[in-house]
XYZ file of C-alpha atoms in Angstrom:
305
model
C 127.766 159.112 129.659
C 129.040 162.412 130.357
C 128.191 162.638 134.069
C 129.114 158.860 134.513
C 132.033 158.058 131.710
C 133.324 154.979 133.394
C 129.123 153.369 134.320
C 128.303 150.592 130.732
C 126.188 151.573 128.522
C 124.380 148.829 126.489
C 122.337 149.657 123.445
C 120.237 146.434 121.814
C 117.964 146.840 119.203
C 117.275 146.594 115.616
C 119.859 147.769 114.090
C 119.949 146.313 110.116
C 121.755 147.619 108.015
C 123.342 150.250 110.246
C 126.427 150.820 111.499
C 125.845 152.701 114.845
C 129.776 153.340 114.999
C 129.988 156.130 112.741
C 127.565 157.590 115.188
C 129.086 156.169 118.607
C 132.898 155.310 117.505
C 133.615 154.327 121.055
C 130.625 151.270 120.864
C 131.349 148.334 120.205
C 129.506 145.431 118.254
C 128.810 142.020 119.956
C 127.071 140.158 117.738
C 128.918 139.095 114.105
C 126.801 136.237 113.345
C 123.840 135.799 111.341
C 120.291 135.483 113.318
C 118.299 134.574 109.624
C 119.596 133.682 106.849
C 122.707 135.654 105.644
C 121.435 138.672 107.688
C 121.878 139.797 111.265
C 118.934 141.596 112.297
C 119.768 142.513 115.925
C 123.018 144.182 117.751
C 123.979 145.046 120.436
C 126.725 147.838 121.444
C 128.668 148.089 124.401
C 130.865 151.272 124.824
C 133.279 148.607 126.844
C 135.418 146.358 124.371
C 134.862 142.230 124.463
C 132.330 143.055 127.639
C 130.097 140.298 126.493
C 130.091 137.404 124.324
C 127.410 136.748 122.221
C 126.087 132.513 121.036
C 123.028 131.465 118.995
C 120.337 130.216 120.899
C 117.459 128.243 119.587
C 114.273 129.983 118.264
C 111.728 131.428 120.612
C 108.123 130.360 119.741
C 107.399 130.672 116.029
C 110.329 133.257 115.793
C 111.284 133.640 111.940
C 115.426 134.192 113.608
C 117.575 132.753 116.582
C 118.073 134.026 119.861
C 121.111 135.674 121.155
C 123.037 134.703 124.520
C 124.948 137.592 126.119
C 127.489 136.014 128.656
C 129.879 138.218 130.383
C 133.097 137.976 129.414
C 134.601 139.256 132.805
C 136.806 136.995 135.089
C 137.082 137.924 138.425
C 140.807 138.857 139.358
C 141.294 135.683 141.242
C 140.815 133.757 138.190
C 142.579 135.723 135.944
C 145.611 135.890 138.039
C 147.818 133.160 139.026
C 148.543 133.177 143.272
C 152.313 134.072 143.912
C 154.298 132.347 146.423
C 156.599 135.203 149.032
C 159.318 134.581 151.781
C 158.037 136.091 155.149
C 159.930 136.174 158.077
C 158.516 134.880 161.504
C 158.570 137.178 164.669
C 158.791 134.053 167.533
C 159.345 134.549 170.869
C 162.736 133.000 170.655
C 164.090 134.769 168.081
C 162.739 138.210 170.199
C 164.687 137.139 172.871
C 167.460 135.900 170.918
C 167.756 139.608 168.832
C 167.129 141.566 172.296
C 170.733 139.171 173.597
C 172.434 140.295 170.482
C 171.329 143.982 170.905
C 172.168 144.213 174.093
C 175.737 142.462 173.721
C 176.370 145.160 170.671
C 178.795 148.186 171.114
C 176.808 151.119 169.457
C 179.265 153.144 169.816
C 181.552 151.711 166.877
C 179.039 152.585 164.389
C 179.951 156.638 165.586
C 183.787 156.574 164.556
C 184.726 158.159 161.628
C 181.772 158.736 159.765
C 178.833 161.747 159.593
C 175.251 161.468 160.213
C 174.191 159.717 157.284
C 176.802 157.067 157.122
C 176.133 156.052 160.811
C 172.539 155.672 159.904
C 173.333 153.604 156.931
C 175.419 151.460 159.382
C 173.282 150.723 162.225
C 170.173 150.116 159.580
C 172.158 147.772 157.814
C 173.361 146.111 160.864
C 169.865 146.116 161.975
C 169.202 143.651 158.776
C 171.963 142.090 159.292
C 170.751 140.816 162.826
C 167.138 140.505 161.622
C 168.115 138.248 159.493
C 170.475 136.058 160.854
C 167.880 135.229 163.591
C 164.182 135.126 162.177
C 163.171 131.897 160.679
C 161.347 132.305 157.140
C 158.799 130.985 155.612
C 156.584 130.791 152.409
C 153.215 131.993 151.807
C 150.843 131.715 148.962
C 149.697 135.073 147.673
C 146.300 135.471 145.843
C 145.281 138.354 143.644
C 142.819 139.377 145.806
C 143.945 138.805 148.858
C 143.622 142.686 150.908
C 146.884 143.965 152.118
C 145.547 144.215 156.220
C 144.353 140.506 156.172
C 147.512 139.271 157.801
C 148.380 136.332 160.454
C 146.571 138.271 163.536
C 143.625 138.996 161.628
C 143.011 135.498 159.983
C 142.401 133.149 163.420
C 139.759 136.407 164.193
C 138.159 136.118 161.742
C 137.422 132.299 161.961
C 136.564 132.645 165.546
C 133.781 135.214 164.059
C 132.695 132.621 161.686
C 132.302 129.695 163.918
C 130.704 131.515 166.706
C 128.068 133.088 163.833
C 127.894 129.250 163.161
C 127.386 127.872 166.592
C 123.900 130.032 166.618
C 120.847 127.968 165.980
C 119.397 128.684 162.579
C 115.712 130.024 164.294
C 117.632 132.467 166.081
C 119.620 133.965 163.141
C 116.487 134.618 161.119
C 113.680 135.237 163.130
C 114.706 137.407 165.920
C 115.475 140.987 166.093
C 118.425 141.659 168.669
C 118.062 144.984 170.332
C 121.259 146.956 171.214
C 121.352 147.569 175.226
C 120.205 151.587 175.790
C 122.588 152.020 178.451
C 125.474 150.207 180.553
C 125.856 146.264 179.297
C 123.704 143.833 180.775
C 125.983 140.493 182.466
C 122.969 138.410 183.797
C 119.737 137.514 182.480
C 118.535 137.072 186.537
C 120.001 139.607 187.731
C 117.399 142.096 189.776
C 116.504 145.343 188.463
C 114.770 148.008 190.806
C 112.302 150.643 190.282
C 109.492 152.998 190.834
C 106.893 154.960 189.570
C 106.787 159.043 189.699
C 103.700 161.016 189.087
C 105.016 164.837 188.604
C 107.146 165.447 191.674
C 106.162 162.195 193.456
C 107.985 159.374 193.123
C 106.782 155.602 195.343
C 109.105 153.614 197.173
C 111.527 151.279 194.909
C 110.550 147.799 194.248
C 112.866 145.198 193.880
C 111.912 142.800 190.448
C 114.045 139.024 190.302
C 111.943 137.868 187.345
C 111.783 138.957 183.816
C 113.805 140.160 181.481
C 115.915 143.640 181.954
C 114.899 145.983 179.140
C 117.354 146.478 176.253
C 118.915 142.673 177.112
C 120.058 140.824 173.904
C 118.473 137.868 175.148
C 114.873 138.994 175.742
C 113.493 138.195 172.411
C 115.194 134.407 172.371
C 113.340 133.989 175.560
C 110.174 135.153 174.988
C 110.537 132.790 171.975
C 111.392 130.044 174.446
C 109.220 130.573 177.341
C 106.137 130.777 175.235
C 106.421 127.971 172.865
C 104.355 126.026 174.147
C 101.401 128.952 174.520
C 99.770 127.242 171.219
C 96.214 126.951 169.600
C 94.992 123.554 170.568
C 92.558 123.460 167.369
C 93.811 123.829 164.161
C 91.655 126.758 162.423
C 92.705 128.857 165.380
C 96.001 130.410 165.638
C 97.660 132.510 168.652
C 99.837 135.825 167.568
C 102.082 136.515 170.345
C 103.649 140.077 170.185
C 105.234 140.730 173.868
C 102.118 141.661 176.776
C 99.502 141.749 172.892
C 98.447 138.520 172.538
C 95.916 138.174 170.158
C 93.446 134.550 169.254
C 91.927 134.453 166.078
C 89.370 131.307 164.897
C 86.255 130.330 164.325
C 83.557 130.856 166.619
C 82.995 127.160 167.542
C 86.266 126.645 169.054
C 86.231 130.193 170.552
C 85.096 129.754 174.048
C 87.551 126.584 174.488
C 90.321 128.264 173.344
C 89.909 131.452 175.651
C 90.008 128.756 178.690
C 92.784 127.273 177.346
C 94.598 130.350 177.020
C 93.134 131.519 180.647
C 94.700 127.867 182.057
C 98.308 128.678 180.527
C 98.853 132.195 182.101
C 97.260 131.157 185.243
C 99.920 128.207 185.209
C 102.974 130.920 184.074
C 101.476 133.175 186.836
C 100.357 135.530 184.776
C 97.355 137.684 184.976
C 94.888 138.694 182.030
C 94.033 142.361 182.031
C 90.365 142.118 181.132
C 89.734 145.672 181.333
C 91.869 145.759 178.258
C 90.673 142.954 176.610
C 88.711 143.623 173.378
C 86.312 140.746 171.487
C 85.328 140.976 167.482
C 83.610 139.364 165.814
C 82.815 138.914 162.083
C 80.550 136.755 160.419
C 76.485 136.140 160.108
C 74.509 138.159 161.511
C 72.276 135.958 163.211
C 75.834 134.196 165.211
C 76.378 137.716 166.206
C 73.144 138.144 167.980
C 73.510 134.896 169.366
C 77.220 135.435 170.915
C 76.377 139.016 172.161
C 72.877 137.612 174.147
C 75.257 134.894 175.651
C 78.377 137.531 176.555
C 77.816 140.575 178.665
C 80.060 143.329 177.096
C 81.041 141.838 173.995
C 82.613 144.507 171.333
C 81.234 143.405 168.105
C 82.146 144.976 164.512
C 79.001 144.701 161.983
């Protein structure tokens, strides 16, 4: 309490036939009811007055006393607070052009005759206000507690333009995907061609020009990767596929094994893609006697006893 004053502090307990406020005189008692009987055998103290409100709940279990209900007593300020209504005025285009007319047709020079420095500023202010006005149209808004002070006219339509574009998005895009932010300049076209090469210490191959793909760092690359391999699925049901980028993995059960690897084969052949065998591992994990039997029937299986 002394490094944090203003932070609650809530104290609940057994407190018979004490009265913790000669100890703590700035706690204060919720409960003034009895729990059994005559007697109230639990309190609770809140160094905040009329924090919570306490109400008798049923017994618990076999419970010789009732149950206590702590609700907060707080309102938010929108609640507790009526909305005012407040005049505006309305910049418009007309009534721009109509005060730059009346500006311009205004001798300036009267408000300099016979008066110092502070009355002429007095003058042309309140002729200013005078103009001001005369010319903007008014109107009235409705004023909530909590309304901030920089959420005006300009920001309000911004704001709902946010919102309805967050909207628009499909649902499977807003909570399975991980957008990545763009390393370097902003990418305009998902088919646009990217060039490159390879170096090996100070020699660098000729550049290749790439029209397929994905550039690195595009916000789109993950929603189409989602999209182009939806359909790369298991085609038996105790199998499943994990697709993570170019580490694809097939886990199932032994029977349906060799099918699935030619059905997996078939789709990247048809995607023209290309399986890199020589990084292609195969585990296995079961009897011993199937593992015999699948490494006599594969040449360079990698099994895990």
């Amino acid at each position: 309490m002394k490094i944090n004053p203003e932070a609650a502090v809530i104290m609940a307990g057994d407190f018979n036939h004490v009265e913790l406020k000669a100890v703590f005189p700035k706690f204060h008692r919720s409960i003034n009811f009895p729990m059994r009987d005559n007697n109230t055998l639990d309190q609770v103290y809140c160094n905040i007055p009329g924090a919570y409100k306490a109400v008798a709940a049923p017994h618990l279990g076999m419970s010789d006393h009732i149950s206590v209900n702590l609700i907060p007593a707080y309102k938010p300020l929108i609640c507790r607070t009526r909305p005012t209504s407040r005049t505006v005025q309305v910049w418009t285009e007309e009534a721009s052009s109509a005060l730059q007319d009346c500006f311009e047709c205004t001798d300036w020079e009267v408000f300099k005759e016979g008066t110092d420095l502070d009355g002429y500023k007095s003058s042309v202010l309140s002729y200013l206000k005078f103009c001001t006005d005369a010319v903007l149209p008014t109107k009235t808004i409705k004023v909530f507690p909590n309304q901030k002070p920089w959420l005006d006219s300009t920001v309000k339509p911004l704001l709902k333009a946010c919102d309805a574009a967050y909207r628009s998005v499909p649902v499977s895009l807003k909570t399975s995907i991980i957008v990545p932010v763009p390393k370097k300049s902003a990418v305009t076209s998902t088919h646009q061609q990217a060039s490159g090469g390879e170096r090996i210490g100070d020699n660098t191959s000729s550049t290749l020009v790439l029209s397929t793909g994905t550039p690195q760092g595009c916000v789109l690359s993950p929603a189409l990767f989602t999209l182009f391999t939806s359909d790369c699925s298991a085609i038996h049901s105790t199998n499943t596929i994990v697709k993570f980028a170019d580490d694809t993995t097939i886990v199932g059960l032994i029977s349906h094994y060799k099918e699935e690897i030619q059905h997996l084969t078939q789709w990247c052949s048809n995607n023209n893609l290309v399986l890199n065998t020589s990084k292609t591992k195969e585990a296995h994990s079961g009897l011993q006697e199937v593992q015999e039997d699948r490494a006599r029937s594969s040449p360079h299986p990698h099994v895990i006893s």
